[in-house]
Amino acid sequence: MVKQPPLLRTEKLTRTLTGEIPITLVKQADVAIHAGEFVAIVGPSGSGKSSLLYLLGLLDKPTSGDLFFDGMNMSTATEHERARTRLAKMGFVFQFHFLLPEFSALENVLLPMQQLGEVPFEQGKARAIELLTRLGLKEQMHKRPHQLSGGQSQRVAIARALINKPQMLLADEPTGNLDSTSGNTVKQMFRELARTENCALAIVTHDDSFSAQADRTIHIVDGVIQP
Amino acid sequence: MRLLLAIAFRHLMARKRQSVVSLAGIVLGVAFFMAISSLMQGSEADFIRRLIDNSPHITITDEYRTNKRQPVFEAYPNAAIQLRNISPMPENRGIRGYIQTLQLLKTYPGVRASPSLSGQGILTFAGRNIGLTVTGMIPADIQGVTTIGKYMQKGKVLDLETDSNGILIGETLSRKYGVDMGDSLPITSGTGTTRSFKVVGIFRTGRGGYDERNAFVTLPRAQALLGQPNRINSIIIKLDDAYQARTLASQIETAIGYKAESWQEQSEDMLSTLVIRNIIMYTVVSAVLLVAAFGIYNVISTVVLEKQRDIAILKSMGFEAHEIQTIFVSQGVMLGFAGAAAGVPLGVALMTGLMQVKMKVPGTREPITMPLSWEWNIFAIAIAFAVTASILAALLPARKASKIEPVEILRGGF
Ligand SMILES: Nc1ncnc2c1ncn2[C@@H]1O[C@H](COP(=O)(O)OP(=O)(O)OP(=O)(O)O)[C@@H](O)[C@H]1O
Ligand SMILES: [Mg+2]
């Protein structure tokens, strides 16, 4: 493998909740994720996996430490720059799909693309249809979220996360809410897409068979990354 | 922006019933606001128009606003001895040099003036003594400054010119005592002079007391009857532009010294009552719109509460706080404009309906219709008020929505 600077790198990333009793969610985390790499984040329940993922995905701000993404220091970036980075370079999939119920599957997928506004609508729409087709949702495209099954909704969420060709996809237990069959489909989709789109994957999972497929595993216990 | 509007619109459409109810509030608010303010403006304009038509624009009377300083005080401004109980020199009442005053008034453009002399007289008729206010005037001049001509039931004001011994009396007097055209009426003044007048006209203003106690004769006759030759005690002025009255009145007063009162000054009480009435009515209608705004606040708050997860995902995707705020504020804008769009036709319908209403007011013979104003500002204010109230109502929940932290929602899962 050619040595390249990592896509995402953190230095002593720490997140503490201030309160009467301060709680440290993530402690001194040093993480490096390279372009196209599949990293699984594992650990016992309550260990801080989600908290770490929110920090890596710029959804939460660290109390101390630095985060570099695509060569940019995100700790000093403005809220606007962080939002633009999430929109253009990152994609999110959560345990619960969080599709907007008033929009069809296709419209949900198109939302981030329209918000970014860099691709002509028709071109973006073609890409959305292609993504949905690859995810096996050609027939379900115009359905509303409430007309879709959990697995189908999750696949729509994946398509939505990928529509802007992100450099990294972050997922928090994406199969946690699915039965094993649709879970397997979704897992397969992730790997396939990550390979073809050359998109890094950071996935929090409890599923050993899923983490076994990862290039690398980050093990976290009590907010501390295990060596 | 189009995307934000689309999201806002979808939110409202997903909550049709609630949106329609809150919309109905705005619609009714706008319609009532329009109907009421149209009535208010209309009746105010009508009232002022009547006031301007029926009352003198400026009245000059033989009074001074402040008593004249005694000559002794003028002569010795720094005197050491104080004089008490000085009473003003008895002065023959009336406006002195009125001919010159009238001449002066003629130099102002758009001014019509009519001199008159009023005094008390006693009519002895059918064995009764009836008190009358006798006003002497110049028929051609009075036509130009009062509406008396409109009220003539029998005869004309100008008939006084042909029959210099004529008198115009009120309809009540005529009816009550059976006085009719051509009858001869002996009137005695306070000085003891008695003159006989011939009825040449009967007027009816509709005000019973006025129609019983007032009579009009020519100015020379009144001067003779009241023993005040070459005197008058008031000048009534009508202007082409009634709103010049205030400034002109003070100009005239400084020029001639006698008190000159504009119609605004004379009706100050009534005009300030109008202002208070306006404040009360507008407070009430604004309250209607305010209640409607609460309806909007309610819907948008509900939407925000229900949409926390959607807001979280939108923010995680890269929608910024101000964009989230825009989504919900534009819901207020949409409801406000939709409410105004439906409210204006309803208001117009309401106003048209009110115009058809005919009322019989006691004391008048003809049914009156409601005076409505169709000024454009009624529409503009109603629309602006509805939209502003809606936006303000939306602003609070919208700000709350924009402050939602996605991580907090995501941590909580559902
Ligand atoms: N707002 C909060 N207030 C207090 N404690 C919190 C808060 N958010 C998280 N925690 C605690 O921080 C720790 C880490 O939480 P986090 O959600 O990151 O764990 P996790 O590894 O994702 O767990 P799971 O596998 O159950 O999702 C937990 O012990 C949790 O109880
Ligand atoms: Mg978690």
XYZ file of C-alpha atoms and ligand atoms in Angstrom:
673
model
C 0.000 0.000 0.000
C 1.282 3.465 -0.953
C 1.842 5.741 2.020
C -0.636 8.608 1.814
C -1.700 11.047 4.496
C -4.866 9.717 6.121
C -8.256 11.140 5.107
C -9.161 11.669 8.736
C -6.808 11.989 11.666
C -7.383 12.910 15.291
C -4.947 13.908 17.989
C -5.835 13.319 21.614
C -9.517 13.824 20.890
C -11.434 14.199 24.163
C -15.094 14.878 24.807
C -16.281 15.634 28.299
C -19.833 16.446 29.284
C -19.747 19.267 31.777
C -22.106 18.977 34.679
C -22.062 18.418 38.409
C -20.207 15.211 37.758
C -18.267 15.606 34.492
C -18.567 12.536 32.256
C -15.814 11.779 29.793
C -17.340 10.120 26.742
C -14.151 9.855 24.685
C -10.663 10.158 26.133
C -7.474 11.084 24.252
C -8.455 9.255 21.091
C -5.903 9.031 18.261
C -7.614 7.748 15.153
C -6.489 7.636 11.525
C -8.745 6.550 8.697
C -7.427 6.376 5.141
C -9.307 6.944 1.934
C -11.396 3.930 0.958
C -10.641 2.128 4.207
C -13.339 0.153 6.083
C -12.963 0.664 9.830
C -15.249 -1.020 12.316
C -15.738 0.590 15.729
C -16.575 -2.011 18.362
C -16.883 -2.158 22.130
C -19.328 -2.928 24.905
C -22.554 -1.004 25.273
C -22.003 2.453 26.737
C -18.309 2.428 25.926
C -18.488 5.586 23.803
C -18.700 4.202 20.263
C -21.497 6.520 19.191
C -19.829 9.454 20.925
C -16.621 8.843 18.982
C -18.549 8.526 15.724
C -20.326 11.878 16.313
C -16.934 13.485 16.869
C -15.462 11.946 13.727
C -18.556 13.000 11.753
C -18.277 16.621 12.960
C -21.695 16.359 14.590
C -20.211 16.988 18.010
C -17.326 19.229 19.024
C -14.428 17.853 21.043
C -13.631 19.399 24.404
C -9.953 19.162 23.524
C -7.748 17.650 20.844
C -7.644 18.172 17.098
C -9.366 16.653 14.119
C -8.079 16.904 10.571
C -10.265 15.914 7.661
C -9.153 16.039 4.049
C -6.243 18.269 5.085
C -8.358 20.771 6.979
C -8.209 21.425 10.718
C -11.810 20.984 11.740
C -11.267 22.028 15.354
C -10.779 25.595 14.200
C -13.333 25.528 11.392
C -16.500 27.619 11.551
C -19.935 26.068 11.981
C -20.590 26.856 8.329
C -17.422 25.072 7.165
C -18.254 22.056 9.305
C -21.765 21.925 7.857
C -20.435 22.218 4.300
C -17.915 19.463 4.957
C -20.626 17.137 6.276
C -22.806 17.925 3.296
C -20.193 17.547 0.585
C -17.723 15.019 1.920
C -19.511 12.862 4.468
C -22.530 10.618 4.600
C -24.445 9.363 7.626
C -26.498 6.277 8.292
C -28.032 5.741 11.717
C -29.696 2.817 13.408
C -33.062 4.402 12.742
C -33.269 5.480 9.172
C -34.535 9.046 9.774
C -36.092 9.476 6.362
C -38.322 12.520 5.999
C -41.844 11.055 6.010
C -43.332 13.704 3.694
C -40.953 12.897 0.841
C -40.741 9.839 -1.392
C -37.707 7.553 -1.315
C -36.274 9.272 -4.366
C -36.908 12.752 -2.998
C -35.216 11.790 0.271
C -32.157 10.660 -1.644
C -32.129 13.885 -3.671
C -32.318 16.146 -0.622
C -28.558 16.439 0.143
C -27.798 16.838 -3.538
C -30.243 19.725 -3.890
C -28.914 21.285 -0.732
C -25.354 21.098 -2.045
C -26.521 22.482 -5.368
C -23.401 21.573 -7.334
C -24.877 19.070 -9.728
C -27.660 19.880 -12.222
C -30.922 18.401 -10.999
C -31.454 15.955 -13.859
C -27.920 14.623 -13.532
C -28.327 14.198 -9.780
C -31.656 12.517 -10.286
C -30.075 10.040 -12.693
C -27.455 9.245 -10.080
C -30.097 8.810 -7.375
C -32.061 6.434 -9.567
C -28.903 4.498 -10.364
C -28.015 4.229 -6.667
C -31.507 3.114 -5.709
C -31.509 0.588 -8.522
C -28.198 -0.844 -7.372
C -29.651 -1.082 -3.877
C -32.570 -3.072 -5.312
C -35.160 -0.322 -4.826
C -36.089 0.443 -8.426
C -39.710 -0.453 -7.723
C -39.868 1.380 -4.403
C -38.459 4.693 -5.615
C -41.702 6.657 -5.479
C -42.993 5.172 -2.270
C -43.144 7.116 0.957
C -41.057 5.906 3.931
C -44.112 4.494 5.708
C -44.705 2.222 2.734
C -41.218 0.735 2.987
C -39.857 -2.040 5.181
C -37.084 -1.386 7.701
C -34.434 -2.895 5.427
C -35.673 -0.938 2.421
C -35.717 2.290 4.408
C -32.184 1.669 5.585
C -31.059 1.141 2.009
C -32.729 4.440 1.028
C -30.780 6.049 3.862
C -27.572 4.559 2.447
C -28.370 5.928 -0.996
C -29.054 9.319 0.572
C -25.718 9.192 2.409
C -23.914 8.411 -0.862
C -25.639 10.807 -3.241
C -23.016 13.570 -2.934
C -20.133 11.087 -3.492
C -18.756 11.486 0.036
C -15.192 10.624 0.946
C -16.337 8.952 4.105
C -19.502 7.231 5.219
C -20.255 7.036 8.931
C -22.780 4.561 10.241
C -24.034 3.841 13.746
C -25.300 0.262 14.054
C -26.909 0.378 10.614
C -28.135 -3.198 10.935
C -29.027 -2.996 14.611
C -32.692 -2.639 13.890
C -32.996 -5.156 11.071
C -33.634 -8.904 10.886
C -30.693 -11.035 9.779
C -31.731 -11.374 6.108
C -32.201 -7.663 5.418
C -29.239 -7.003 7.732
C -27.087 -9.168 5.489
C -28.261 -7.340 2.372
C -27.472 -3.989 3.941
C -24.020 -5.154 5.059
C -23.285 -6.386 1.568
C -24.371 -3.057 0.120
C -22.013 -1.177 2.356
C -18.984 -3.151 1.301
C -19.815 -3.111 -2.374
C -20.512 0.600 -2.452
C -17.476 1.478 -0.431
C -15.361 -0.372 -2.957
C -16.926 1.061 -6.119
C -17.257 4.628 -4.803
C -13.846 4.561 -3.092
C -15.461 5.822 0.065
C -14.030 5.259 3.523
C -16.326 3.522 5.981
C -16.498 4.091 9.727
C -19.122 1.771 11.112
C -20.135 1.211 14.709
C -21.423 -2.332 15.047
C -22.200 -5.064 17.537
C -22.173 -7.621 14.748
C -18.966 -9.703 14.855
C -19.419 -11.081 11.338
C -19.648 -7.502 10.043
C -16.602 -6.220 11.910
C -14.674 -9.285 10.748
C -15.014 -8.014 7.168
C -13.463 -4.648 8.043
C -9.917 -3.664 7.057
C -9.329 -2.641 10.634
C -11.137 -2.610 13.972
C -11.077 0.157 16.571
C -11.829 -1.275 19.956
C -13.095 1.150 22.573
C -13.717 0.567 26.277
C -14.880 3.305 28.662
C -14.084 5.967 26.087
C -10.525 4.835 25.633
C -9.282 3.261 22.421
C -7.607 -0.074 23.165
C -4.233 -0.719 21.576
C -34.136 28.302 -0.767
C -36.572 26.452 -3.006
C -35.693 23.267 -1.181
C -36.381 24.886 2.184
C -39.715 26.161 0.947
C -40.575 22.721 -0.394
C -39.836 21.164 2.993
C -41.869 23.858 4.755
C -44.788 23.328 2.399
C -44.721 19.557 2.799
C -44.781 19.902 6.570
C -47.933 21.975 6.393
C -49.580 19.696 3.842
C -48.873 16.720 6.066
C -50.862 18.468 8.781
C -53.768 19.631 6.665
C -56.460 19.836 9.287
C -54.394 21.756 11.781
C -53.102 24.072 9.085
C -56.616 24.742 7.836
C -57.870 25.558 11.328
C -55.065 28.015 11.970
C -55.604 29.414 8.493
C -59.293 29.929 9.250
C -58.257 32.078 12.198
C -56.193 34.326 9.968
C -58.886 34.423 7.287
C -61.540 35.539 9.758
C -59.134 37.938 11.412
C -58.312 39.603 8.111
C -61.957 39.755 7.029
C -63.143 41.296 10.289
C -60.215 43.626 10.398
C -61.133 44.877 6.944
C -64.856 45.167 7.599
C -64.389 46.958 10.892
C -61.711 49.343 9.747
C -63.740 50.080 6.633
C -66.702 50.953 8.824
C -64.544 52.993 11.161
C -62.878 54.961 8.391
C -66.128 55.265 6.476
C -68.155 56.554 9.388
C -65.378 58.857 10.460
C -65.100 60.305 6.969
C -68.874 60.563 6.786
C -69.031 62.283 10.156
C -66.332 64.761 9.276
C -67.880 65.413 5.888
C -71.190 66.217 7.554
C -69.407 68.378 10.055
C -67.616 70.260 7.293
C -70.785 70.584 5.226
C -73.129 71.608 7.974
C -71.088 73.757 10.265
C -69.249 76.980 9.569
C -65.566 76.448 8.867
C -64.642 79.564 10.799
C -66.896 81.564 13.082
C -65.895 85.082 14.068
C -67.770 86.311 17.134
C -67.814 89.603 18.994
C -65.718 88.206 21.824
C -62.093 88.408 22.767
C -60.181 85.325 23.699
C -58.669 87.183 26.655
C -60.089 90.227 28.295
C -58.499 93.468 27.091
C -55.990 94.973 29.454
C -57.216 98.033 31.230
C -55.760 101.230 29.731
C -54.521 102.262 33.170
C -52.196 99.220 33.264
C -50.938 100.066 29.795
C -50.206 103.618 30.840
C -48.347 102.734 34.037
C -46.661 99.381 33.508
C -44.442 99.625 36.615
C -46.822 101.447 38.919
C -46.437 101.179 42.665
C -50.108 101.542 43.503
C -52.387 98.634 42.797
C -55.932 99.250 41.655
C -58.536 96.628 42.427
C -62.091 96.003 41.253
C -61.720 97.792 37.944
C -64.557 96.714 35.666
C -64.253 97.010 31.873
C -65.925 99.998 30.299
C -69.399 99.051 29.069
C -69.056 98.423 25.427
C -71.754 98.223 22.836
C -71.593 94.602 21.855
C -70.943 93.564 18.300
C -68.097 93.464 15.856
C -66.876 96.962 15.208
C -65.910 97.974 11.722
C -67.337 94.829 10.205
C -67.466 96.321 6.755
C -63.681 96.616 6.748
C -63.382 93.121 8.173
C -65.504 91.724 5.357
C -63.389 93.650 2.898
C -60.296 92.087 4.408
C -61.792 88.594 4.244
C -62.465 89.053 0.537
C -58.727 89.290 -0.064
C -58.176 85.695 1.078
C -58.692 83.260 -1.809
C -61.392 80.566 -1.464
C -63.174 82.356 1.369
C -66.917 83.024 1.512
C -68.113 85.117 4.432
C -71.538 86.010 5.686
C -72.136 88.604 8.415
C -75.038 88.149 10.780
C -76.610 89.663 13.852
C -78.456 87.439 16.258
C -80.585 88.417 19.183
C -83.585 87.412 21.227
C -87.081 88.385 20.281
C -90.560 87.541 21.472
C -93.224 86.520 19.026
C -96.715 87.295 20.145
C -99.058 85.008 18.321
C -102.391 83.405 19.096
C -102.304 84.809 22.597
C -98.896 83.321 23.378
C -95.434 84.747 23.846
C -92.864 82.614 22.073
C -89.128 83.186 22.524
C -87.210 83.264 19.258
C -83.597 83.690 18.231
C -83.781 86.146 15.373
C -80.834 86.183 13.021
C -80.375 88.901 10.500
C -78.259 88.154 7.463
C -77.678 88.899 3.825
C -79.631 86.228 1.890
C -77.193 85.931 -1.007
C -74.249 85.548 1.384
C -75.850 83.065 3.746
C -76.668 80.776 0.806
C -72.949 80.418 0.193
C -71.968 79.523 3.733
C -74.791 77.430 5.185
C -76.988 74.589 4.085
C -80.169 76.488 4.947
C -81.106 76.530 1.261
C -81.281 72.734 1.286
C -83.698 72.720 4.168
C -86.300 75.046 2.711
C -89.675 73.340 2.534
C -91.664 76.301 1.358
C -90.339 79.439 -0.252
C -86.671 80.311 -0.896
C -83.997 82.118 1.070
C -83.697 84.665 -1.713
C -87.373 85.563 -1.299
C -86.150 87.717 1.589
C -84.454 89.938 -0.974
C -87.675 90.684 -2.809
C -89.731 91.094 0.332
C -87.433 92.935 2.734
C -90.008 92.543 5.472
C -89.994 88.764 5.165
C -89.071 86.135 7.722
C -88.076 82.474 7.491
C -89.414 80.264 10.257
C -88.968 76.628 11.238
C -91.359 73.840 10.450
C -92.013 72.980 14.116
C -93.075 76.509 14.909
C -95.296 76.567 11.867
C -96.920 73.253 12.737
C -97.260 73.904 16.452
C -98.935 77.280 16.174
C -100.511 76.934 12.753
C -98.404 79.709 11.225
C -98.287 79.513 7.456
C -96.896 81.343 4.447
C -97.984 84.935 4.162
C -98.952 85.209 7.828
C -97.847 88.294 9.639
C -95.798 87.850 12.824
C -95.193 90.642 15.360
C -91.858 90.317 17.116
C -90.715 92.388 20.057
C -87.071 92.798 20.999
C -85.444 93.431 24.355
C -85.290 97.153 23.628
C -89.059 97.215 23.319
C -89.173 97.742 19.580
C -91.882 95.781 17.817
C -91.753 94.946 14.127
C -94.107 92.904 12.032
C -92.723 90.285 9.634
C -94.356 88.314 6.866
C -93.619 84.586 6.553
C -91.947 84.002 3.179
C -90.325 80.627 3.831
C -90.427 77.558 6.079
C -87.361 75.417 6.700
C -86.882 72.013 8.285
C -83.482 70.919 9.550
C -84.872 67.903 11.368
C -83.760 69.119 14.782
C -87.034 69.923 16.559
C -85.693 72.544 18.970
C -83.855 74.405 16.233
C -86.887 74.345 13.978
C -89.010 75.883 16.728
C -86.756 78.584 18.112
C -84.943 80.090 15.120
C -86.012 82.632 12.574
C -84.148 84.480 9.842
C -84.672 88.022 8.581
C -82.597 90.464 6.567
C -79.667 92.122 8.309
C -81.032 95.734 8.237
C -84.328 94.527 9.726
C -82.581 92.705 12.526
C -80.376 95.731 13.241
C -83.464 97.872 13.474
C -85.380 95.389 15.607
C -82.525 94.797 18.022
C -81.571 98.456 18.145
C -78.057 97.848 16.964
C -77.683 99.776 13.724
C -74.562 99.034 11.714
C -73.593 96.219 14.031
C -73.223 92.513 13.575
C -72.164 89.945 16.103
C -70.824 87.132 14.036
C -69.299 86.328 10.701
C -69.625 82.828 9.347
C -66.969 81.678 6.916
C -66.875 78.760 4.518
C -63.676 77.750 2.814
C -63.032 75.889 -0.407
C -60.536 73.805 1.535
C -61.962 73.109 4.970
C -58.606 71.883 6.246
C -57.159 75.407 5.917
C -59.520 76.539 8.687
C -57.100 76.242 11.596
C -54.322 78.329 10.067
C -56.669 80.862 8.516
C -58.621 81.280 11.768
C -55.514 82.247 13.683
C -54.445 84.600 10.866
C -57.822 86.311 10.959
C -57.796 86.493 14.724
C -54.428 88.223 14.811
C -55.559 90.600 12.062
C -58.867 91.758 13.592
C -58.549 90.916 17.277
C -61.943 89.219 17.627
C -62.178 85.549 18.370
C -62.117 83.385 15.212
C -62.843 79.727 15.828
C -62.173 76.974 13.313
C -64.509 73.998 12.970
C -61.805 71.730 14.387
C -61.617 73.885 17.497
C -65.382 73.961 17.850
C -65.664 70.193 17.516
C -62.553 69.321 19.465
C -64.521 67.138 21.895
C -66.132 65.142 19.141
C -62.920 64.767 17.171
C -61.063 63.452 20.195
C -63.937 61.044 20.854
C -63.330 59.745 17.332
C -59.697 59.091 18.156
C -60.613 57.164 21.300
C -63.242 55.198 19.397
C -60.616 54.297 16.788
C -58.168 53.134 19.426
C -60.783 50.913 21.059
C -61.995 49.371 17.819
C -58.544 48.740 16.430
C -57.508 47.141 19.698
C -60.437 44.772 19.420
C -59.779 43.773 15.814
C -56.089 43.467 16.450
C -56.945 41.099 19.269
C -58.795 38.926 16.761
C -55.680 38.753 14.607
C -53.541 38.178 17.665
C -55.628 35.173 18.612
C -55.208 33.947 15.056
C -51.466 34.382 15.422
C -51.587 32.152 18.472
C -53.170 29.509 16.277
C -50.194 29.749 13.941
C -47.780 29.612 16.835
C -49.554 26.476 17.945
C -49.287 24.639 14.619
C -45.680 25.516 14.038
C -44.725 24.600 17.602
C -46.364 21.224 17.095
C -44.571 20.710 13.816
C -41.243 21.581 15.412
C -41.854 19.205 18.285
C -42.860 16.366 15.986
C -40.051 17.056 13.569
C -37.133 16.965 15.992
C -35.713 13.849 14.350
C -36.109 15.305 10.882
C -34.425 18.478 12.030
C -31.596 16.422 13.525
C -31.051 14.507 10.308
C -31.238 17.665 8.199
C -28.632 19.267 10.412
C -26.399 16.189 10.323
C -26.641 16.300 6.538
C -25.313 19.844 6.553
C -28.368 22.089 6.810
C -27.423 25.065 8.950
C -29.284 26.618 11.849
C -30.475 29.636 9.843
C -31.772 27.358 7.109
C -33.782 25.342 9.617
C -35.164 28.620 10.939
C -36.067 29.657 7.412
C -38.083 26.470 6.958
C -40.323 27.215 9.901
C -40.538 30.967 9.437
C -41.625 30.399 5.861
C -44.425 28.229 7.197
C -45.609 31.319 9.046
C -45.237 33.387 5.882
C -47.193 30.818 3.879
C -50.013 30.670 6.412
C -50.039 34.449 6.683
C -50.232 35.042 2.946
C -52.704 32.228 2.376
C -54.829 33.621 5.198
C -54.665 37.104 3.715
C -55.397 35.786 0.214
C -58.549 34.089 1.447
C -59.368 36.770 3.995
C -59.428 39.707 1.580
C -62.227 38.288 -0.634
C -64.161 37.337 2.482
C -63.638 40.830 3.848
C -64.808 42.335 0.565
C -67.880 40.108 0.711
C -68.521 41.214 4.269
C -68.133 44.878 3.322
C -70.421 44.455 0.322
C -72.948 42.784 2.605
C -72.749 45.638 5.092
C -73.365 48.143 2.314
C -76.708 46.485 1.597
C -77.877 46.926 5.184
C -80.432 49.696 5.540
C -81.288 50.961 8.971
C -84.087 53.101 10.220
C -82.733 55.454 12.820
C -85.319 57.164 15.044
C -85.701 60.821 14.157
C -84.850 60.418 10.499
C -87.236 59.778 7.688
C -85.065 57.972 5.203
C -83.325 54.673 6.063
C -79.591 55.173 6.207
C -76.939 52.890 4.792
C -73.663 52.167 6.537
C -70.860 54.449 5.448
C -68.020 52.192 4.317
C -64.615 53.213 3.151
C -62.896 51.377 0.301
C -59.522 53.008 0.768
C -56.616 50.869 -0.409
C -54.875 51.260 2.938
C -57.532 49.107 4.613
C -56.464 46.197 2.445
C -52.779 46.958 2.841
C -52.952 47.214 6.616
C -54.996 44.022 6.964
C -52.577 42.056 4.789
C -49.490 43.524 6.432
C -50.887 42.873 9.884
C -51.788 39.251 9.095
C -48.436 38.475 7.534
C -46.439 40.219 10.265
C -48.401 38.504 13.027
C -47.907 35.142 11.328
C -44.186 35.654 10.921
C -43.781 36.751 14.526
C -45.818 33.767 15.675
C -43.603 31.451 13.633
C -40.374 33.050 14.742
C -40.412 31.661 18.269
C -40.795 27.967 17.414
C -38.502 28.449 14.413
C -35.725 29.723 16.624
C -36.234 26.774 18.917
C -36.005 24.428 15.950
C -32.797 26.002 14.736
C -31.189 25.402 18.125
C -31.810 21.652 18.124
C -28.511 19.780 18.467
C -28.565 16.686 16.258
C -26.355 14.738 18.663
C -28.850 15.122 21.464
C -31.635 13.703 19.347
C -29.449 10.937 17.888
C -28.237 9.852 21.332
C -31.799 9.544 22.494
C -32.585 7.368 19.472
C -36.327 7.730 19.327
N -26.190 13.204 27.578
C -25.584 12.296 28.356
N -25.601 12.469 29.699
C -25.004 11.586 30.490
N -24.368 10.520 30.055
C -24.313 10.291 28.741
C -24.910 11.176 27.818
N -24.702 10.713 26.581
C -24.006 9.588 26.716
N -23.782 9.333 27.994
C -23.004 8.230 28.524
O -21.786 8.191 27.829
C -21.391 6.860 27.599
C -21.091 6.628 26.161
O -22.288 6.708 25.411
P -22.363 6.205 23.883
O -23.744 6.426 23.415
O -21.268 6.832 23.143
O -22.062 4.658 24.046
P -22.175 3.501 22.964
O -20.870 2.821 22.993
O -22.607 4.058 21.703
O -23.287 2.575 23.570
P -24.347 1.636 22.781
O -23.573 0.502 22.278
O -25.314 1.260 23.824
O -24.943 2.501 21.744
C -22.534 5.997 28.117
O -22.134 5.473 29.373
C -23.694 6.915 28.265
O -24.495 6.511 29.373
Mg -24.383 3.913 20.448
